[in-house]
PDB file of C-alpha atoms in Angstrom:
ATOM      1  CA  UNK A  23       0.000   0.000   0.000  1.00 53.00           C
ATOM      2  CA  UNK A  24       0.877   3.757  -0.241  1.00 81.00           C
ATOM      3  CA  UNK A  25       1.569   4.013   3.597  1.00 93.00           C
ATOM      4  CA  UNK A  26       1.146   2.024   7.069  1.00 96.00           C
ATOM      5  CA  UNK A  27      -2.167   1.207   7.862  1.00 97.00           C
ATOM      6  CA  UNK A  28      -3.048   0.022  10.776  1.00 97.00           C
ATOM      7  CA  UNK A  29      -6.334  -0.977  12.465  1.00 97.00           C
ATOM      8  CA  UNK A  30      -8.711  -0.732  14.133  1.00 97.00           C
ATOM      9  CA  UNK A  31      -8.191   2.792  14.566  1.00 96.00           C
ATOM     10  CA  UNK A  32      -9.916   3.247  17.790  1.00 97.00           C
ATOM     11  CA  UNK A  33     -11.140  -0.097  20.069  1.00 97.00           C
ATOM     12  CA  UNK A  34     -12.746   0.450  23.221  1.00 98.00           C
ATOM     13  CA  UNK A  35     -12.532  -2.900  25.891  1.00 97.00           C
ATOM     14  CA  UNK A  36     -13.480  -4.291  28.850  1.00 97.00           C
ATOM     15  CA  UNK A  37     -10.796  -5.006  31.311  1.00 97.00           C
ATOM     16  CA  UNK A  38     -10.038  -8.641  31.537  1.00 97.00           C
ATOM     17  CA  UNK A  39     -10.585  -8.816  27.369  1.00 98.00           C
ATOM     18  CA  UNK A  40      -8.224  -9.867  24.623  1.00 98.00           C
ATOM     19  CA  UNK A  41      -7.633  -7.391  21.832  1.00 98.00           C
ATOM     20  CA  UNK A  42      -5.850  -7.674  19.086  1.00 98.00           C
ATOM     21  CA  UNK A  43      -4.068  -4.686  16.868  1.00 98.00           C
ATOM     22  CA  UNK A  44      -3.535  -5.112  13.230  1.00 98.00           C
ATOM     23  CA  UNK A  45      -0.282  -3.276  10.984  1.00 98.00           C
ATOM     24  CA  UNK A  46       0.033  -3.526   7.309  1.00 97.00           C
ATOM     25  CA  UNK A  47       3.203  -2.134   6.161  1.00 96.00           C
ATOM     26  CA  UNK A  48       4.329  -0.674   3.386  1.00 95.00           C
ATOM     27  CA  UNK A  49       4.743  -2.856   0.545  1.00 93.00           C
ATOM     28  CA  UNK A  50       8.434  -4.097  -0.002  1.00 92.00           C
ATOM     29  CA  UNK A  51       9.614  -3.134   3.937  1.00 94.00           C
ATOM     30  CA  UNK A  52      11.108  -5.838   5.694  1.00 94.00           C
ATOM     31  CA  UNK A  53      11.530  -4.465   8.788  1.00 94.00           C
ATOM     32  CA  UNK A  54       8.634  -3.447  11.200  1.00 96.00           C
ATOM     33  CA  UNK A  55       8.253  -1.713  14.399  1.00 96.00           C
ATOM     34  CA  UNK A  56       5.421  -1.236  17.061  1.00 98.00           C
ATOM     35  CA  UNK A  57       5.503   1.813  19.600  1.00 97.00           C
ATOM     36  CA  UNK A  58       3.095   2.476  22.283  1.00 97.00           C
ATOM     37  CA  UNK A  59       2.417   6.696  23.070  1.00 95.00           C
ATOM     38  CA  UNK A  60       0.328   6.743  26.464  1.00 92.00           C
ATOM     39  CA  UNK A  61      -0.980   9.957  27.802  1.00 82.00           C
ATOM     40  CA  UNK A  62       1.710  12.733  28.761  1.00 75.00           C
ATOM     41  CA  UNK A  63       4.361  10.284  28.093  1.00 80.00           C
ATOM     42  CA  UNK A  64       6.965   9.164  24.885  1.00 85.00           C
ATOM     43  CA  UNK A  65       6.998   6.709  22.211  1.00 93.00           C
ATOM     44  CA  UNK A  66       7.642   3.564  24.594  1.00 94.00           C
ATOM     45  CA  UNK A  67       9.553   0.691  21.791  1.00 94.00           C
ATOM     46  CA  UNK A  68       7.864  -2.483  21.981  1.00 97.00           C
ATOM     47  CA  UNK A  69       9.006  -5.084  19.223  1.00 96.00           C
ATOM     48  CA  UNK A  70      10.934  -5.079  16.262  1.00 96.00           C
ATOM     49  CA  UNK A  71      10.425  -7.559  13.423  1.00 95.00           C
ATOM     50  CA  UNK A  72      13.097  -8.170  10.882  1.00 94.00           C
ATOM     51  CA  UNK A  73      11.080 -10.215   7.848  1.00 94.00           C
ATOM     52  CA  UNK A  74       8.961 -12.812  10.518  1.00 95.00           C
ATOM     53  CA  UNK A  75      11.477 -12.958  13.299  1.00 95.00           C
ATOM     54  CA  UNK A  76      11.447 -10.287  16.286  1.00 95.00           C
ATOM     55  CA  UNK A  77      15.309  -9.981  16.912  1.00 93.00           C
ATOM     56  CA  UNK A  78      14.556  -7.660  19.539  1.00 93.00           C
ATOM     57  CA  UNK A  79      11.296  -7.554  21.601  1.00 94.00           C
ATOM     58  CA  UNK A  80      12.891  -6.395  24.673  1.00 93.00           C
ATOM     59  CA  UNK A  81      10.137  -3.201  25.209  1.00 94.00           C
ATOM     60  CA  UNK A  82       7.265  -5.444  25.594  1.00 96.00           C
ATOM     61  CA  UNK A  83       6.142  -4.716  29.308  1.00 94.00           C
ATOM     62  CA  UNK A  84       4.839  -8.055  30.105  1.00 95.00           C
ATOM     63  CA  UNK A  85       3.840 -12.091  28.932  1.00 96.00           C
ATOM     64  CA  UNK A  86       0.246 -10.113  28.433  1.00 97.00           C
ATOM     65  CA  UNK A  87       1.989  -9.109  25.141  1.00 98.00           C
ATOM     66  CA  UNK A  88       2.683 -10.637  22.223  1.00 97.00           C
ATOM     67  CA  UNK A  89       3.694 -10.090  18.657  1.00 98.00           C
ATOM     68  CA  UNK A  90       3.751 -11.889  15.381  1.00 97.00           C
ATOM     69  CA  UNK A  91       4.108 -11.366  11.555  1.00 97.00           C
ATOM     70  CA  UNK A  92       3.250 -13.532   8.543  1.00 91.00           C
ATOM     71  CA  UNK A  93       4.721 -13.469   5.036  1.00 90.00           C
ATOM     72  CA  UNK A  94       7.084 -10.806   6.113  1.00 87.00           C
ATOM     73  CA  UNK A  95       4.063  -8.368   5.787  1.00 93.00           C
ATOM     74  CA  UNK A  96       1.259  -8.051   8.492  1.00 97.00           C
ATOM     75  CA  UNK A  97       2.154  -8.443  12.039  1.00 98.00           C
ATOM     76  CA  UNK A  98      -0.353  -8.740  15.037  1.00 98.00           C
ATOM     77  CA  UNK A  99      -0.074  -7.111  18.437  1.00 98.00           C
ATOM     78  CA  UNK A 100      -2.095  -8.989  20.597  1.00 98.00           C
ATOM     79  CA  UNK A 101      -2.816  -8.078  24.520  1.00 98.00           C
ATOM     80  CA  UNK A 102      -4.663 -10.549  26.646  1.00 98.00           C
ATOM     81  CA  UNK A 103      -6.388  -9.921  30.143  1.00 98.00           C
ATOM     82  CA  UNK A 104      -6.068  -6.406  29.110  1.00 98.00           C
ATOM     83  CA  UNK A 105      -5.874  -3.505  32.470  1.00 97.00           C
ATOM     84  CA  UNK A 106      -6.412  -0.196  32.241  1.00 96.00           C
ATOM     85  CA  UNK A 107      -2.485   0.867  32.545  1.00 95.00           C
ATOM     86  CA  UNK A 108      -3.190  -0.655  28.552  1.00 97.00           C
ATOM     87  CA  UNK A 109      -4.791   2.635  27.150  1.00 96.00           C
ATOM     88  CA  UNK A 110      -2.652   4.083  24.847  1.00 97.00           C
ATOM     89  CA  UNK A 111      -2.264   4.817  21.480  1.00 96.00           C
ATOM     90  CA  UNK A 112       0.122   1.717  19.141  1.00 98.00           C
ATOM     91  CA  UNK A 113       1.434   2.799  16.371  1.00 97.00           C
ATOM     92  CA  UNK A 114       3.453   0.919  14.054  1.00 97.00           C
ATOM     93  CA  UNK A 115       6.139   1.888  11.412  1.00 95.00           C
ATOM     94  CA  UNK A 116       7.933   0.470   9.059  1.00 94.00           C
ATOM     95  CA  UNK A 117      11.165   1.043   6.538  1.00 93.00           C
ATOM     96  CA  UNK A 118      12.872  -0.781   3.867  1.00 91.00           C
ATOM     97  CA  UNK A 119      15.633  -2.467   5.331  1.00 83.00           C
ATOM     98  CA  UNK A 120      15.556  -1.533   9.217  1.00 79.00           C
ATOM     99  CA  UNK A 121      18.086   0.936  10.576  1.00 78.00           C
ATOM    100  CA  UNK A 122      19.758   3.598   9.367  1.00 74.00           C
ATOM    101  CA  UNK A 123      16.776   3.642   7.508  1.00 81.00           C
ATOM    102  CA  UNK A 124      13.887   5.985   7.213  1.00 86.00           C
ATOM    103  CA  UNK A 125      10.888   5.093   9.422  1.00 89.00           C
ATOM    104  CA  UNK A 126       7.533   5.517   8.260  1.00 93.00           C
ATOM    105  CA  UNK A 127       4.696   5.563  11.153  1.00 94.00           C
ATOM    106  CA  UNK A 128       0.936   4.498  10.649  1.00 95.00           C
ATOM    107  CA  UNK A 129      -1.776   6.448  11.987  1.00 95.00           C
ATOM    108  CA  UNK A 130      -2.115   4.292  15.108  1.00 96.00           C
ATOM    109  CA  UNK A 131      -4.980   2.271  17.066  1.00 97.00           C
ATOM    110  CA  UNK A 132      -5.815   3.735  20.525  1.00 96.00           C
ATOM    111  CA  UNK A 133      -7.125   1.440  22.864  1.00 97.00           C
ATOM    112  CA  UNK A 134      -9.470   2.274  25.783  1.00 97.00           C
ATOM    113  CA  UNK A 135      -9.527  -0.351  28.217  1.00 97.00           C
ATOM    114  CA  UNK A 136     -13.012   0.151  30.905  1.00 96.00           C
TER     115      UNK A 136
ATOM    116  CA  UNK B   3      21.433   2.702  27.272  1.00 82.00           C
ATOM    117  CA  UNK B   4      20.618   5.646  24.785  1.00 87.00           C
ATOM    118  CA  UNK B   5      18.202   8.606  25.984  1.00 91.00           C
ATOM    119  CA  UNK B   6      17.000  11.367  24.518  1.00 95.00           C
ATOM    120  CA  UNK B   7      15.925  14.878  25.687  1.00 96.00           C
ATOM    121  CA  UNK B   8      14.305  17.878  24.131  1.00 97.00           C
ATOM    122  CA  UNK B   9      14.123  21.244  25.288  1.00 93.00           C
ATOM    123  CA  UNK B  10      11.887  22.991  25.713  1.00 92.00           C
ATOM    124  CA  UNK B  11       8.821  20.926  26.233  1.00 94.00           C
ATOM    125  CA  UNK B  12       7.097  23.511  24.715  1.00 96.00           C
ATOM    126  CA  UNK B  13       7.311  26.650  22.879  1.00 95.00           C
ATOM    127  CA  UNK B  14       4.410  29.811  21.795  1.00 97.00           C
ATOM    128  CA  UNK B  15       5.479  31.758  18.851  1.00 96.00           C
ATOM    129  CA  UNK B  16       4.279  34.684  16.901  1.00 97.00           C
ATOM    130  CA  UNK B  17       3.781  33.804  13.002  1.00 97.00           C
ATOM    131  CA  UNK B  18       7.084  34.621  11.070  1.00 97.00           C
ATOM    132  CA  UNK B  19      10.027  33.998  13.628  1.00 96.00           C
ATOM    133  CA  UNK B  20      12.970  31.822  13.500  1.00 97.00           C
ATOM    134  CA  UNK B  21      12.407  28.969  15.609  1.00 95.00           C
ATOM    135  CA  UNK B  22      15.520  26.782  17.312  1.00 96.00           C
ATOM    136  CA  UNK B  23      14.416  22.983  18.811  1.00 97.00           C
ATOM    137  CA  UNK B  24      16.942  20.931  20.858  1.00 97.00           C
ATOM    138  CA  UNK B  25      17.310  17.831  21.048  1.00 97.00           C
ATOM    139  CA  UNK B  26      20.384  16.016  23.044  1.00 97.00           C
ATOM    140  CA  UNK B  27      21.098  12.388  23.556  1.00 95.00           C
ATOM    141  CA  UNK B  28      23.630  10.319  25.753  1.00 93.00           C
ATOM    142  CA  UNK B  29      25.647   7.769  23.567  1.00 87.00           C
ATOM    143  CA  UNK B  30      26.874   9.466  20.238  1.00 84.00           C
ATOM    144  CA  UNK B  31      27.420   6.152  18.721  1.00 82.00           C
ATOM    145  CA  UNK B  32      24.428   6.522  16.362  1.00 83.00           C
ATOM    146  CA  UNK B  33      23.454   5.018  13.388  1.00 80.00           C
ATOM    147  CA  UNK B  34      21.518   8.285  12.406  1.00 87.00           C
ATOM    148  CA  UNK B  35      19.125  10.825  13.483  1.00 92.00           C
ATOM    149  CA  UNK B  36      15.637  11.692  12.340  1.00 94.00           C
ATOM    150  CA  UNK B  37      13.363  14.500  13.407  1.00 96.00           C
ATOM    151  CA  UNK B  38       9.454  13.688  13.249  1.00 96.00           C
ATOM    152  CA  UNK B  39       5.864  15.909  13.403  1.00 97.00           C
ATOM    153  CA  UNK B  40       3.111  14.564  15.097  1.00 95.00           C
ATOM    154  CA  UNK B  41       0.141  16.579  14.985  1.00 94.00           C
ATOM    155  CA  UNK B  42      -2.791  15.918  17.742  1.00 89.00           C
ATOM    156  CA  UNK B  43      -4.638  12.167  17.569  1.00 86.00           C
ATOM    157  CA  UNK B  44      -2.562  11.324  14.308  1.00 88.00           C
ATOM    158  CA  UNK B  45       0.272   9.384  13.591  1.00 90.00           C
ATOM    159  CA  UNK B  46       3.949  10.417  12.735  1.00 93.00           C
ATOM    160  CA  UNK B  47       5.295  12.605   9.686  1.00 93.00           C
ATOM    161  CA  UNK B  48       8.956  11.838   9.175  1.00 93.00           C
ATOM    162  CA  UNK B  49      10.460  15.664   8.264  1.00 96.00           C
ATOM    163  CA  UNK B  50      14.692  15.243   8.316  1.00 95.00           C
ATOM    164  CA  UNK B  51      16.847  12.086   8.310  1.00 92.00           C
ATOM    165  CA  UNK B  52      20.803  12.955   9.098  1.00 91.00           C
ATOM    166  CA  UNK B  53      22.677   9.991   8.397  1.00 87.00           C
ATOM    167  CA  UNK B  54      25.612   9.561  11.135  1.00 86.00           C
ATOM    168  CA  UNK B  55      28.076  10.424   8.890  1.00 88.00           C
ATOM    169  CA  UNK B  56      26.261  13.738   8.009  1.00 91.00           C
ATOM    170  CA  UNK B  57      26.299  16.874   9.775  1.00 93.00           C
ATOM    171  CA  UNK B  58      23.080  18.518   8.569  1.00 95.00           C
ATOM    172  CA  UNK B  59      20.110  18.576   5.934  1.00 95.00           C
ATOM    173  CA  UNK B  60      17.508  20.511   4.877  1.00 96.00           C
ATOM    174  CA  UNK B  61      13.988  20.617   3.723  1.00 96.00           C
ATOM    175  CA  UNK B  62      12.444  23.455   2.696  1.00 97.00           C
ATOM    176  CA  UNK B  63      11.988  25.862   5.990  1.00 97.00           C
ATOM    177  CA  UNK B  64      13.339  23.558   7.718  1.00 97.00           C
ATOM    178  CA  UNK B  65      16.994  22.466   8.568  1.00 97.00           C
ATOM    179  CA  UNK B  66      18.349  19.881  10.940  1.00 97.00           C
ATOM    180  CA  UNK B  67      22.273  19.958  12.383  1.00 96.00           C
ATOM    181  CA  UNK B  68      23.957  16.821  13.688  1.00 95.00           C
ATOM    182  CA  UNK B  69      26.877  16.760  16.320  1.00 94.00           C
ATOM    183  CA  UNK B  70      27.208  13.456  17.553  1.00 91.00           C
ATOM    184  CA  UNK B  71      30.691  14.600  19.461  1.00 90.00           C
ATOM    185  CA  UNK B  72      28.666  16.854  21.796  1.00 93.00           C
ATOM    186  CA  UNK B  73      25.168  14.517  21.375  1.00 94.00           C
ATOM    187  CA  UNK B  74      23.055  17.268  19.845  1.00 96.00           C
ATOM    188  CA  UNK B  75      20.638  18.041  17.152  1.00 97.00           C
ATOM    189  CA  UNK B  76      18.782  21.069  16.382  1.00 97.00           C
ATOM    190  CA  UNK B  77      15.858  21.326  14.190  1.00 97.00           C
ATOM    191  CA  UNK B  78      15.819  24.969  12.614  1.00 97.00           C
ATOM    192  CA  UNK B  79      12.014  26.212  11.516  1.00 97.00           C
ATOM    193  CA  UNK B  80      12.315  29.741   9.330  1.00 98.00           C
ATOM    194  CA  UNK B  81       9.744  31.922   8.849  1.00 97.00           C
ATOM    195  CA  UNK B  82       7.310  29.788  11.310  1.00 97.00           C
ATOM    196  CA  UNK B  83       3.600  29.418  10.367  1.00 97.00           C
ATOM    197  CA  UNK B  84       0.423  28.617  12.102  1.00 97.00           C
ATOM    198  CA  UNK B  85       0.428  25.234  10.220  1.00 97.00           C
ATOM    199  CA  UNK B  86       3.587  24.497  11.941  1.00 97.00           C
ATOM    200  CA  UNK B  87       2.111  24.060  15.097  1.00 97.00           C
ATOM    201  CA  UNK B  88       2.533  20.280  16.253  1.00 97.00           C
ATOM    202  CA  UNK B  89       4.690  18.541  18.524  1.00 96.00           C
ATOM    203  CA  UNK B  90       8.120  18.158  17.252  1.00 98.00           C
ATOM    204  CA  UNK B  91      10.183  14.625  17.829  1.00 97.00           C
ATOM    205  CA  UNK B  92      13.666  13.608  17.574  1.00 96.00           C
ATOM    206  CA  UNK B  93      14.625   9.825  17.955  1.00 95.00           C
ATOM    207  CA  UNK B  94      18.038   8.085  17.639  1.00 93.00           C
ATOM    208  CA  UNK B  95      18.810   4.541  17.334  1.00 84.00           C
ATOM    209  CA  UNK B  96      19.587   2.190  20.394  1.00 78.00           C
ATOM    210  CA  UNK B  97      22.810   0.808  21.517  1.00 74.00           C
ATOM    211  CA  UNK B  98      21.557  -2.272  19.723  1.00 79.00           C
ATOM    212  CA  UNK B  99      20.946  -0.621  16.310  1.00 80.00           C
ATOM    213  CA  UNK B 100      17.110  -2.179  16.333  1.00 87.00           C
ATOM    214  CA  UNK B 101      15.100   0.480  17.126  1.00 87.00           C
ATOM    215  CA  UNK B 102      14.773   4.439  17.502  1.00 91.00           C
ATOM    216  CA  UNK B 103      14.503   5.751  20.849  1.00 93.00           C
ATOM    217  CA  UNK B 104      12.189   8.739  21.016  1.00 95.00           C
ATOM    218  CA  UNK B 105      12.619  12.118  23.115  1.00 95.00           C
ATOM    219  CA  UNK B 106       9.240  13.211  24.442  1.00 94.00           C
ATOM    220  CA  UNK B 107       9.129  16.349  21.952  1.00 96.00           C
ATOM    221  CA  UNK B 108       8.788  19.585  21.801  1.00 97.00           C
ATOM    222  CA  UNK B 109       5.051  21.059  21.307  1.00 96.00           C
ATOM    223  CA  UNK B 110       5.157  24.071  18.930  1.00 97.00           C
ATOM    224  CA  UNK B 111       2.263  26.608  18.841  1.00 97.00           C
ATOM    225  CA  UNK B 112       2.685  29.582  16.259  1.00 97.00           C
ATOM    226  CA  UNK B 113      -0.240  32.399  16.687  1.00 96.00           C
ATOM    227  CA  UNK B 114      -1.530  34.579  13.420  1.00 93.00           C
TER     228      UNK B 114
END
């Protein structure tokens, strides 16, 4: 596609549910990236996928989170039992070959969690 | 591990001045250096990549310096505008070379 896209773009939840965020990169990028931007704070790394592997998923804050990608193209952020420290906005970016390269960010989902 | 600051944390201009945006960071070991836009409930808008071995570039109104000896960047904004009100980022790479670290930006407002 043109750019990231990423959905759903906004998900509201109960606490306790699973959600699950979807990222579709830009065509031809191998590498992928998922941030999380809560409230009053930064852009908080979470994973990084080079083709289908994560080399590094060292900012994911807890075994409630987990990551995957399939054909080297869509990846799925998935948080179960979900708690209200979840709200935030994800946003995911990709680039062509992974650093020094340019990142390119999607829109982001923001999740509410009730 | 690599961290990022910006300074100020926020900054209210009057439409047509020079604008300077800081941006510091601990390890200068960097793979590069690339200043961002985010404008409010919307995603990121890459503006300036400076390669490490680069020491500035520009786009338009806008021009980015590098000095990875003293761990600074500064994003330069001419001529400022109201539509260049938006929070400002600058993110470097970690130690590990697998993802940008993010400062938490610099929120520009720029009054008619």
């Amino acid at each position: 596609g043109a750019g990231v896209s990423q959905s759903p773009s906004n998900k509201v939840t109960e606490k306790g549910k699973d959600v699950e965020l979807r990222c579709d990169p830009i065509s031809g990028h191998t590498a992928l990236y998922w941030y999380r931007q809560s409230l009053g704070q930064g852009l908080e790394f979470l994973i990084y996928f080079q083709g289908n592997s994560a080399p590094d998923k060292s900012g994911l804050p807890s075994d409630r989170f987990s990551a995957e990608r399939t054909g080297g193209s869509v990846s799925t952020l998935t948080i179960q039992r979900t708690q209200q420290e979840d709200s935030a906005v994800y946003l995911c970016a990709s680039s062509l070959g992974g650093l020094p390269g340019e990142l390119f960010f999607g829109e982001g989902s923001r999740l509410t969690v009730l | 591990k690599q961290e990022v600051t910006q300074i100020p944390a926020a900054l209210s201009v009057p439409e047509g001045e020079n604008l300077v945006l800081n941006c510091s960071f601990t390890d200068s070991a960097i793979y590069n250096l690339q200043w961002f836009r985010q404008d409010p409930g919307k995603g990121l808008t890459s503006l300036l990549l400076i390669q490490s071995s680069q020491r500035e570039q520009t786009s338009g109104r806008l021009n980015a310096s590098l000095d990875k000896s003293s761990g600074r960047s500064t994003l330069y904004i001419a001529a400022s505008q109201p539509g260049d009100s938006a929070t400002y980022l600058c993110a470097v790479a970690n130690q590990a070379g697998t993802a940008l670290i993010f400062g938490k930006g610099t929120t520009l407002s720029v009054s008619s």
